[in-house]
mmCIF file of C-alpha atoms in Angstrom:
data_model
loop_
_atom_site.group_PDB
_atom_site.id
_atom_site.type_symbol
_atom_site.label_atom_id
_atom_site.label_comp_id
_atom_site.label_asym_id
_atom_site.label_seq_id
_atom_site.Cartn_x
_atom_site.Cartn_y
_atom_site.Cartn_z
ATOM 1 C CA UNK L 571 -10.424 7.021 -4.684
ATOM 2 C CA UNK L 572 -11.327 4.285 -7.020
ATOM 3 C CA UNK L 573 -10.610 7.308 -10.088
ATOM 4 C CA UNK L 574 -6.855 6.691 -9.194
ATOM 5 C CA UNK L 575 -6.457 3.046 -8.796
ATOM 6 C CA UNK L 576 -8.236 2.340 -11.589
ATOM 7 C CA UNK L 577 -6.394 3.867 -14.230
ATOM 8 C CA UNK L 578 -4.729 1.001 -15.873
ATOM 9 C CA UNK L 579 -3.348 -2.152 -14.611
ATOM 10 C CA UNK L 580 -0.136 -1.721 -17.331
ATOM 11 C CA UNK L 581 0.508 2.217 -16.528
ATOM 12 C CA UNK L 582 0.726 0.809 -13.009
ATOM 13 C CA UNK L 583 2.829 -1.880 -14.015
ATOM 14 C CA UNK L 584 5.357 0.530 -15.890
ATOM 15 C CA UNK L 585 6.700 2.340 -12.922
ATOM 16 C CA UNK L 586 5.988 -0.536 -10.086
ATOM 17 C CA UNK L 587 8.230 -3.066 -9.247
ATOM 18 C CA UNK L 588 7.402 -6.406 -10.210
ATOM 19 C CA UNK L 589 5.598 -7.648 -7.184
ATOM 20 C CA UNK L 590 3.553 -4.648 -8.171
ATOM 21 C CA UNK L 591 3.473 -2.965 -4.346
ATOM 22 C CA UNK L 592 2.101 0.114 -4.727
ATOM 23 C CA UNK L 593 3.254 1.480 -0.734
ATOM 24 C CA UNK L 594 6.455 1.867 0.443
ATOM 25 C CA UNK L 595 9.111 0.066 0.122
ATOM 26 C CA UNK L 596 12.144 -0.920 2.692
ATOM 27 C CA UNK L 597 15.487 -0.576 1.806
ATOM 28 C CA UNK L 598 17.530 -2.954 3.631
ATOM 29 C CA UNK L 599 21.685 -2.700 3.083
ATOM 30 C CA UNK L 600 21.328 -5.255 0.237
ATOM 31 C CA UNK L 601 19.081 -2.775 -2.283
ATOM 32 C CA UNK L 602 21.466 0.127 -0.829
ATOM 33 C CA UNK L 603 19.644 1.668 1.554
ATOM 34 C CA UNK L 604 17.434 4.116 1.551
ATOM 35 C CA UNK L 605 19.717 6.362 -0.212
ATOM 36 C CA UNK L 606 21.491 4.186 -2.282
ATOM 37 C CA UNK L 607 20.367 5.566 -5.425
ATOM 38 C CA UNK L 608 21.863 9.045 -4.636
ATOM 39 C CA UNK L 609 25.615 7.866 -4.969
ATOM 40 C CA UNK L 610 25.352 5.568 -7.810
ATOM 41 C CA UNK L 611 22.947 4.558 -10.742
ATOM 42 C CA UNK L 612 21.277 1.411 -9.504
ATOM 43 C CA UNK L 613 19.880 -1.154 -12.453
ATOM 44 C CA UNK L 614 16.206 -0.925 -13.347
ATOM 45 C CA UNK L 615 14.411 -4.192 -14.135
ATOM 46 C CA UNK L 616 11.486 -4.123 -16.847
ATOM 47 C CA UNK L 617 7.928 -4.043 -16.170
ATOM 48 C CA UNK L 618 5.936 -7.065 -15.534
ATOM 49 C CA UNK L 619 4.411 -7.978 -18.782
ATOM 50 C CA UNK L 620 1.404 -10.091 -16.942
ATOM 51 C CA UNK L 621 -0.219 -11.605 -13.934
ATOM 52 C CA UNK L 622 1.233 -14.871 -15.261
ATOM 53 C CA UNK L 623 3.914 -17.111 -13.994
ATOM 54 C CA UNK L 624 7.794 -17.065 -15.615
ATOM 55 C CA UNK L 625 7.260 -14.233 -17.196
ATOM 56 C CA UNK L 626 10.353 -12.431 -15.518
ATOM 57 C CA UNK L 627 13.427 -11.116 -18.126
ATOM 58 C CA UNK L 628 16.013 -9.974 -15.537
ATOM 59 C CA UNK L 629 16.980 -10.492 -11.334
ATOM 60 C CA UNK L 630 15.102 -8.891 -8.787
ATOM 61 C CA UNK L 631 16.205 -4.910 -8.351
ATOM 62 C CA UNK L 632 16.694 -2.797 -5.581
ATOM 63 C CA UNK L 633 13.217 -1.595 -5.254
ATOM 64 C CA UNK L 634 11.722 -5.370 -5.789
ATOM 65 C CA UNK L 635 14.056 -6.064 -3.190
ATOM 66 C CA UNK L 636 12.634 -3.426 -1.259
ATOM 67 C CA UNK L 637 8.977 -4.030 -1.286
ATOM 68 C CA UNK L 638 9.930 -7.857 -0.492
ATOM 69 C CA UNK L 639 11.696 -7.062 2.613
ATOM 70 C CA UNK L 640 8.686 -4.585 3.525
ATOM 71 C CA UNK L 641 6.115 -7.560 2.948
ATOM 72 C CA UNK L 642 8.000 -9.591 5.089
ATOM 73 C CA UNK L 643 8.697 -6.827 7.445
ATOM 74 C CA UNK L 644 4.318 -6.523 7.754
ATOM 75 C CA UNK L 645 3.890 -10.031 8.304
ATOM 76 C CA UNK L 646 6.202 -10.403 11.177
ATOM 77 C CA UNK L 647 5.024 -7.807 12.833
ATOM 78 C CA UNK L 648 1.520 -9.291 12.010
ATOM 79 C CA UNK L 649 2.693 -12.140 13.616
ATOM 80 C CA UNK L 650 1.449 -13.978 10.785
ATOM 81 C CA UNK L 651 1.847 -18.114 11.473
ATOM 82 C CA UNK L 652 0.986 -20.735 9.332
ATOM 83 C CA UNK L 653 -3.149 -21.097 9.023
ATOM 84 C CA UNK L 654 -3.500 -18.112 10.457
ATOM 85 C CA UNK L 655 -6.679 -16.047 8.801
ATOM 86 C CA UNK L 656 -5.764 -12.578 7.686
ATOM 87 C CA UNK L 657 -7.712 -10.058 6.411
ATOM 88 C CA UNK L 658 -5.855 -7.651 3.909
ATOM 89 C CA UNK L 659 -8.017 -4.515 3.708
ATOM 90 C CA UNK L 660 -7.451 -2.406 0.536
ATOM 91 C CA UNK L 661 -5.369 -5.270 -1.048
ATOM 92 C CA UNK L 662 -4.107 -3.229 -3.799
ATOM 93 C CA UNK L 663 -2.909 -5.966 -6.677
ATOM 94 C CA UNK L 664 -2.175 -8.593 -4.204
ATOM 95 C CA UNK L 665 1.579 -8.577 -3.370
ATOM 96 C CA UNK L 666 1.089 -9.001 0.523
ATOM 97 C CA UNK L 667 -1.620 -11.598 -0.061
ATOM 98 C CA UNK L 668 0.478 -13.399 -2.206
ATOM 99 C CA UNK L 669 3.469 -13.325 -0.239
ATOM 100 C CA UNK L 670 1.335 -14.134 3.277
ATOM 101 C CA UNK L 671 0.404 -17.273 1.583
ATOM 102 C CA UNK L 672 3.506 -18.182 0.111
ATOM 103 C CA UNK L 673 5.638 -17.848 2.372
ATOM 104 C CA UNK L 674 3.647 -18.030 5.830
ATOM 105 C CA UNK L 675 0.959 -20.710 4.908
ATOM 106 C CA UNK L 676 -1.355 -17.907 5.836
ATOM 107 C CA UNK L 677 -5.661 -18.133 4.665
ATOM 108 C CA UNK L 678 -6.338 -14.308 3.364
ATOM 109 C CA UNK L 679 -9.210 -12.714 2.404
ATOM 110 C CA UNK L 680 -8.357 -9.858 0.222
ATOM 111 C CA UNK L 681 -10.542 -7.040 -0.722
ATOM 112 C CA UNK L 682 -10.448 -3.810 -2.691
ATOM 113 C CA UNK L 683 -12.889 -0.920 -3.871
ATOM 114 C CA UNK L 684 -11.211 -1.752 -7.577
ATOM 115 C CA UNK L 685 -12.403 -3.299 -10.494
ATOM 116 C CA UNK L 686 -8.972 -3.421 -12.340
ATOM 117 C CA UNK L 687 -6.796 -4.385 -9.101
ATOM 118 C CA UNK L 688 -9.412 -7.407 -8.369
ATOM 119 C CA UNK L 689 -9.038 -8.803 -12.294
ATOM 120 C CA UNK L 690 -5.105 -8.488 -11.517
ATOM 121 C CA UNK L 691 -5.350 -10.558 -8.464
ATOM 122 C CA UNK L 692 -7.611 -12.803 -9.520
ATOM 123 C CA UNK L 693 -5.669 -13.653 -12.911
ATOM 124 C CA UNK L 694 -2.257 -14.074 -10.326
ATOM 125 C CA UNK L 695 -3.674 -15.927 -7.985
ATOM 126 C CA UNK L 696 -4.837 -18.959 -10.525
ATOM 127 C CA UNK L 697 -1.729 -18.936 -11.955
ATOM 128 C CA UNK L 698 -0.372 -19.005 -8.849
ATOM 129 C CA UNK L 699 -2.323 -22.060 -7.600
ATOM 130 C CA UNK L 700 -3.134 -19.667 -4.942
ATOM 131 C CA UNK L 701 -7.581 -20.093 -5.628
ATOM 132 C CA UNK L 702 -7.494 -22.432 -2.255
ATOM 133 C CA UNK L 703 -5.993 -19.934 0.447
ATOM 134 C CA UNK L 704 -6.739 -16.664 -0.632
ATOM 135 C CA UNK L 705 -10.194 -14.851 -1.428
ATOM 136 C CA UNK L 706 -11.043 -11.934 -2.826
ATOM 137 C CA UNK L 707 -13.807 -9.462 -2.777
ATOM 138 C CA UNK L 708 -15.111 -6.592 -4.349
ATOM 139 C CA UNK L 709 -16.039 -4.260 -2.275
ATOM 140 C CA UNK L 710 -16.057 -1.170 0.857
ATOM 141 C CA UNK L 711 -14.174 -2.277 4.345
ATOM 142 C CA UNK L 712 -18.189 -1.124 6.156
ATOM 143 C CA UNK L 713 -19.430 -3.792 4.146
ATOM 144 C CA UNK L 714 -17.460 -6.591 5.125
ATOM 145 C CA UNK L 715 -19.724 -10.023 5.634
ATOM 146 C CA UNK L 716 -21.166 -11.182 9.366
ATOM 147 C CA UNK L 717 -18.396 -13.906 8.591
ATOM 148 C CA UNK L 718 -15.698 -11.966 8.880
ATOM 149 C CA UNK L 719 -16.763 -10.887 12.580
ATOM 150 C CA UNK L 720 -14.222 -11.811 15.197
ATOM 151 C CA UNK L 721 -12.809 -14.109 12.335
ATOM 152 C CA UNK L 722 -9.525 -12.860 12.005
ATOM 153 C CA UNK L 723 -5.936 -13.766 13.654
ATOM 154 C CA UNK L 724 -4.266 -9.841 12.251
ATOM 155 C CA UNK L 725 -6.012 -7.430 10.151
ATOM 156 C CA UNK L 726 -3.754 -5.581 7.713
ATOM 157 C CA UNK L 727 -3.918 -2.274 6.054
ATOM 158 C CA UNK L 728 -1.144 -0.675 3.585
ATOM 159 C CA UNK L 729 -2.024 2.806 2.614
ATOM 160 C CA UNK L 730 -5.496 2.740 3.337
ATOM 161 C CA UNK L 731 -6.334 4.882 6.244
ATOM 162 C CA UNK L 732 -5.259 8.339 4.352
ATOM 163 C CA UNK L 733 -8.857 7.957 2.629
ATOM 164 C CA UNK L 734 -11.101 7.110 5.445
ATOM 165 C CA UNK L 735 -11.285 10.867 6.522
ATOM 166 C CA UNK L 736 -10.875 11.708 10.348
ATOM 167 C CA UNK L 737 -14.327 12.002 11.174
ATOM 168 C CA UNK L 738 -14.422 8.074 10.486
ATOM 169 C CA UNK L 739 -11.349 7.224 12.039
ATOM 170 C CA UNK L 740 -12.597 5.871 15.288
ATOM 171 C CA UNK L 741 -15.425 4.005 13.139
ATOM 172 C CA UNK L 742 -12.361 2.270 11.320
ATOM 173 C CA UNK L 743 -10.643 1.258 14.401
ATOM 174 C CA UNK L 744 -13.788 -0.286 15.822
ATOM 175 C CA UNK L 745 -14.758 -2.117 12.463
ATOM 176 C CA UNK L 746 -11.268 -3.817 12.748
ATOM 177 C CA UNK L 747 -11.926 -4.688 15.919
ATOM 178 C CA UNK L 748 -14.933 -6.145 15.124
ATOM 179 C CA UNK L 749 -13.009 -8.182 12.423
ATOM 180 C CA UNK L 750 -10.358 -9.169 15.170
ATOM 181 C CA UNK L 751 -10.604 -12.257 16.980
ATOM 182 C CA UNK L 752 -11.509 -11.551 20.552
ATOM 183 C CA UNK L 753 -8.012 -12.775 22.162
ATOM 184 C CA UNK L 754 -4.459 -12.178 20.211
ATOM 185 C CA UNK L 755 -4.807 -10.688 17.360
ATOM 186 C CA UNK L 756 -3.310 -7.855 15.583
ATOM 187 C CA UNK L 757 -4.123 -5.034 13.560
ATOM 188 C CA UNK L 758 -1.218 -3.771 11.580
ATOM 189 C CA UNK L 759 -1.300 -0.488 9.547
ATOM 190 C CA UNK L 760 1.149 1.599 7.545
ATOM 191 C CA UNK L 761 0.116 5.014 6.821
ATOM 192 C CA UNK L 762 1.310 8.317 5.894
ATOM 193 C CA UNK L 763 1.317 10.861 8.568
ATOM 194 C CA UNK L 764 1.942 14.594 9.494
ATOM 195 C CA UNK L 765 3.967 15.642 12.481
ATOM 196 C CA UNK L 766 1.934 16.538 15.368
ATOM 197 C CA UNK L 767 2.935 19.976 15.455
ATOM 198 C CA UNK L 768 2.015 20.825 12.220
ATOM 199 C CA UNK L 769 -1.448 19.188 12.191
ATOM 200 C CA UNK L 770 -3.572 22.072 13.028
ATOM 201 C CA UNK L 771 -1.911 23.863 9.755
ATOM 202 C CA UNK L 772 -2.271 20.956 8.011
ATOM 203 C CA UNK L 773 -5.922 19.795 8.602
ATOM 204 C CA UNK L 774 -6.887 23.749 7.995
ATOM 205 C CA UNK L 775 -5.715 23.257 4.111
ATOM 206 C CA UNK L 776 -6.072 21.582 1.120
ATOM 207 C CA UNK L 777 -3.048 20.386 -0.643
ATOM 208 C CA UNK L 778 -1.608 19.577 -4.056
ATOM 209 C CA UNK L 779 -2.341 15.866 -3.490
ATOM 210 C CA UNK L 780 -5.642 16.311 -1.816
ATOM 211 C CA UNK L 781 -6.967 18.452 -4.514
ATOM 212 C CA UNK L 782 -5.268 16.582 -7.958
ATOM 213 C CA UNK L 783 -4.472 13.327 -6.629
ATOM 214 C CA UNK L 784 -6.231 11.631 -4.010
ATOM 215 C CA UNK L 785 -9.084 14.278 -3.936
ATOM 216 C CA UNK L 786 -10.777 13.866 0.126
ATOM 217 C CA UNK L 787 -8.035 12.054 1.095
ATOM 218 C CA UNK L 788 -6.200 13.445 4.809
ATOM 219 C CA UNK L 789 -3.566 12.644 6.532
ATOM 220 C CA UNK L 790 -3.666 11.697 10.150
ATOM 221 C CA UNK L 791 -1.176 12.315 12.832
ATOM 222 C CA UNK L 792 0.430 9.786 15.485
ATOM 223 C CA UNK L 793 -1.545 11.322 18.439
ATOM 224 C CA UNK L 794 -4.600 11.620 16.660
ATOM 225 C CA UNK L 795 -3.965 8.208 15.598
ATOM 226 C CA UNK L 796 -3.478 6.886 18.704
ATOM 227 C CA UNK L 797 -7.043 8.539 20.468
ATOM 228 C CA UNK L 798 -9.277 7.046 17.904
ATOM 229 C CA UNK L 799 -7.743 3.314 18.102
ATOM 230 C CA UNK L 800 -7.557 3.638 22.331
ATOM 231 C CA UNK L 801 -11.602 5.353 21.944
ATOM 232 C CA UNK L 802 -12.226 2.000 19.709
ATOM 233 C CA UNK L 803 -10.735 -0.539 22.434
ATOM 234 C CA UNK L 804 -7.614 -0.689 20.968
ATOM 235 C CA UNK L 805 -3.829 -0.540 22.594
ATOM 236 C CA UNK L 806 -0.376 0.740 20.499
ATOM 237 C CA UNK L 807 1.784 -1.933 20.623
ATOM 238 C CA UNK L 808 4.319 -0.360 18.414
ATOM 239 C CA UNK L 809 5.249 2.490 16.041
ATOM 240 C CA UNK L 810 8.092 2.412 13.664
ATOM 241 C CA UNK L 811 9.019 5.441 10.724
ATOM 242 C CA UNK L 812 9.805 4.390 7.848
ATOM 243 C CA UNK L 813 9.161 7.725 6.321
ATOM 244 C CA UNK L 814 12.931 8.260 5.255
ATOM 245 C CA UNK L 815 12.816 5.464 2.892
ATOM 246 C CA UNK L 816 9.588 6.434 0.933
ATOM 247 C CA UNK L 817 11.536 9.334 -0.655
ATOM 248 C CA UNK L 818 13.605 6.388 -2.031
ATOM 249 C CA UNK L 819 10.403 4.623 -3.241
ATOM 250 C CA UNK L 820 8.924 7.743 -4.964
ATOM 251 C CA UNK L 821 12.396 8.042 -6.804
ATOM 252 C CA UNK L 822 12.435 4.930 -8.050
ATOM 253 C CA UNK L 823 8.605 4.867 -9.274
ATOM 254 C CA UNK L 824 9.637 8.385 -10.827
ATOM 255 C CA UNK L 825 12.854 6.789 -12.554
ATOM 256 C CA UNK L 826 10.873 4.316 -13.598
ATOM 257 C CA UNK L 827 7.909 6.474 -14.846
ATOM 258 C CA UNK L 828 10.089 8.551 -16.893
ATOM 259 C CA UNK L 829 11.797 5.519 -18.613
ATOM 260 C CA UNK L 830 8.530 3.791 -19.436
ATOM 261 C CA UNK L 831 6.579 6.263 -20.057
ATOM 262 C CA UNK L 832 6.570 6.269 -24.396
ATOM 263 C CA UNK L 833 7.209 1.991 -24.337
ATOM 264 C CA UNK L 834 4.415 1.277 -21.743
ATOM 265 C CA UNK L 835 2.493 4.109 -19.557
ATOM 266 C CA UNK L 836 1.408 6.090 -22.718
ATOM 267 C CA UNK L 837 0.762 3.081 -24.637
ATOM 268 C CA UNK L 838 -1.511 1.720 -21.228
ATOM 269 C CA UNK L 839 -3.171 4.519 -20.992
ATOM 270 C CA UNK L 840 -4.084 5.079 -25.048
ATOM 271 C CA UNK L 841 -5.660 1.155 -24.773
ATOM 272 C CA UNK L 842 -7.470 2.416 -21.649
ATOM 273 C CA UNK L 843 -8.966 5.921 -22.799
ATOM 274 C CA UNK L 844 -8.557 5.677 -26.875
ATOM 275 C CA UNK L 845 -10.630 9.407 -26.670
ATOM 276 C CA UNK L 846 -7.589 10.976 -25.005
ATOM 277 C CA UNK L 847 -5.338 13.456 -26.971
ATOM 278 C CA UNK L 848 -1.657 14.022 -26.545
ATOM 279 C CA UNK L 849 -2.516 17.016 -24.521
ATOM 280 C CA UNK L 850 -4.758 15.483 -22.018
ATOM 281 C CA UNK L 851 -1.516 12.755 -21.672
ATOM 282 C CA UNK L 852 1.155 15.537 -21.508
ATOM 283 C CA UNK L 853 -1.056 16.834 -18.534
ATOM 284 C CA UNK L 854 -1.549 13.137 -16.855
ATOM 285 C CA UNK L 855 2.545 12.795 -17.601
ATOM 286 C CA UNK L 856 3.547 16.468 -16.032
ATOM 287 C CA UNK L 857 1.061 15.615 -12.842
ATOM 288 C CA UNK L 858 2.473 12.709 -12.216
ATOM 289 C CA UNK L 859 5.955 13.755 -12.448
ATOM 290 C CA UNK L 860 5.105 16.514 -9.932
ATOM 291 C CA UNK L 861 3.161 14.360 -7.910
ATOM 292 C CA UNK L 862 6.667 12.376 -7.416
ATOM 293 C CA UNK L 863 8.405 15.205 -6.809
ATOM 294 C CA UNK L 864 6.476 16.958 -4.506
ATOM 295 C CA UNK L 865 5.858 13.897 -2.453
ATOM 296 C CA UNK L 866 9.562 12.838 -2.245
ATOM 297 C CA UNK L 867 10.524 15.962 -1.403
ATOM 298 C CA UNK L 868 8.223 15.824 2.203
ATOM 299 C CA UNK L 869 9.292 12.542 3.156
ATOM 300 C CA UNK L 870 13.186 13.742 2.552
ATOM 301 C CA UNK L 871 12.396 16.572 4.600
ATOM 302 C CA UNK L 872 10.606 14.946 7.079
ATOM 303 C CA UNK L 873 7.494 17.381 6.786
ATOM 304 C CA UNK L 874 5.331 13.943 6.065
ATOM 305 C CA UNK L 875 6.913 10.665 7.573
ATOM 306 C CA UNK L 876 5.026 7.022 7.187
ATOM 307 C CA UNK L 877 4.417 4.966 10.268
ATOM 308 C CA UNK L 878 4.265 1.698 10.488
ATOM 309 C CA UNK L 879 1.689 0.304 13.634
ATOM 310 C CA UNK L 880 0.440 -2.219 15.418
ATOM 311 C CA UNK L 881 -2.595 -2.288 17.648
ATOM 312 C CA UNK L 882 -4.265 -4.919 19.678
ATOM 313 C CA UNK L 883 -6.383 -5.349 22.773
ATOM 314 C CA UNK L 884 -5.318 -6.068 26.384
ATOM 315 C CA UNK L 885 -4.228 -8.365 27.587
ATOM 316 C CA UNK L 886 -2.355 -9.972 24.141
ATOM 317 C CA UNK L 887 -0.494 -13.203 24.865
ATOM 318 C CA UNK L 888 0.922 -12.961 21.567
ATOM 319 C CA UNK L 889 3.069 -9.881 22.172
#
């Protein structure tokens, strides 16, 4: 999994928005909805150049707009208050850590399997003036520290839990319990998901993405979601699809991809991987495109979906 996210913190950069939220996004009626782009061309803003600070060229777009809305969307439903410790789990480059602390007054600990995403974070959060409040760490969620036991108020996850593999899924749910503090606290996770009826046809075969692009990742569904965080001690609280507006998000990464690709993907990933030949890129470029494609085209037709949910134990005054 590491392969992916490590490819290049600027080819990232060139088709993410410029919180650099690498999930989906939330369209609310301000960015258009999440098929606003369909009936009219919607501006694109630039990549972000750095980690730094006033280093934006041009206003928020629709998709910054869109990840924003989703961060803030997480973190109420986190119940996130101010000093409360969270624990983002597979931080990616730090938007919702950012943002928790920012605009919550929240403590995070942030942690990721990457090299490249924790020298991003890192870089932002000093230039932030962020060093005090949030802390990262290098390294696998089964090998968090004996300090994180029962240390944390809500335990996020964005796109995670498609690579822990359903044999481990109960083990998940009980490590985050183990995280959780004993008495109101939340576990919040947004993951892709295949309908229920189609799992058995689903978990019997191995996909474009599984194979090229997240090779032993697998999708879970709802129910068998919901048995392995009830067999960890765990009860749903709430599930929300947002599925419709990830077909929205893959457009606008693909829009985005396209347009950047010769000024600042290629150009990433030549600085990166100076051994690679134009054909090896014209195969990254074409497998990315598809990728894109093929993964916009399940959430529009609601073969995949992404659910947002929230878990927690009985007995949660904070519901």
């Amino acid at each position: 999994m590491s392969a992916h996210y490590d490819l290049s913190n600027r080819a990232f950069a060139g088709f993410m928005s410029y919180e650099m939220t690498y999930s989906c996004a939330i369209f609310p009626d301000e960015a258009n909805g999440p098929e606003g782009d369909l009936w009219e061309a919607r501006p694109m803003a630039p990549p972000r150049p750095s980690p730094g600070l006033n280093n934006r060229t041009s206003p928020p777009d629709d998709l910054e707009k869109a990840q924003l809305h989703k961060l803030d969307f997480i973190a109420k439903r986190a119940r996130v208050f101010p000093g409360a410790r969270v624990l983002d789990i597979g931080c990616g480059w730090g938007s919702l850590s950012i943002f928790m602390a920012q605009k919550y007054g929240a403590i995070v600990d942030a942690i990721t399997i990457s090299d490249h995403q924790k020298a991003y974070l890192d870089a932002r959060i000093e230039a932030e003036g962020l060093s005090h409040v949030i802390t990262t760490y290098l390294m696998d969620y089964r090998d968090m520290p004996e300090s994180f036991h029962h240390a944390f108020d809500s335990v996020i996850s964005l796109g995670v839990m498609e690579h822990v593999g359903l044999e481990y899924m109960q083990a998940w749910f009980e490590k985050m319990s183990w995280a959780m503090k004993p008495e109101n606290s939340f576990k919040v996770f947004a993951i892709t998901t295949v309908p229920d009826t189609r799992w058995a046809m689903y978990s019997s075969e191995v996909d474009f993405i599984r194979k090229y692009i997240y090779p032993g990742g697998q999708l879970s569904s709802i129910k068998t979601l919901v048995n392995d965080a009830v067999a960890a001690g765990l009860n749903v609280e709430s599930i929300e699809n947002i599925g419709p507006h990830y077909a929205r998000t893959l457009r606008e990464w693909s829009y985005r991809f396209v347009r950047n690709w010769d000024s600042h993907i290629k150009p990433a990933m030549l600085e990166e991987y100076p051994a690679l030949e134009e054909a090896d890129l014209e195969i990254f470029r074409r497998k990315w495109m598809y990728y894109f494609a093929y993964s916009e085209s399940g959430f529009a037709l609601r073969s995949i979906s992404d659910h947002i949910i929230v878990v927690s134990r009985e007995a949660n005054l904070r519901v």
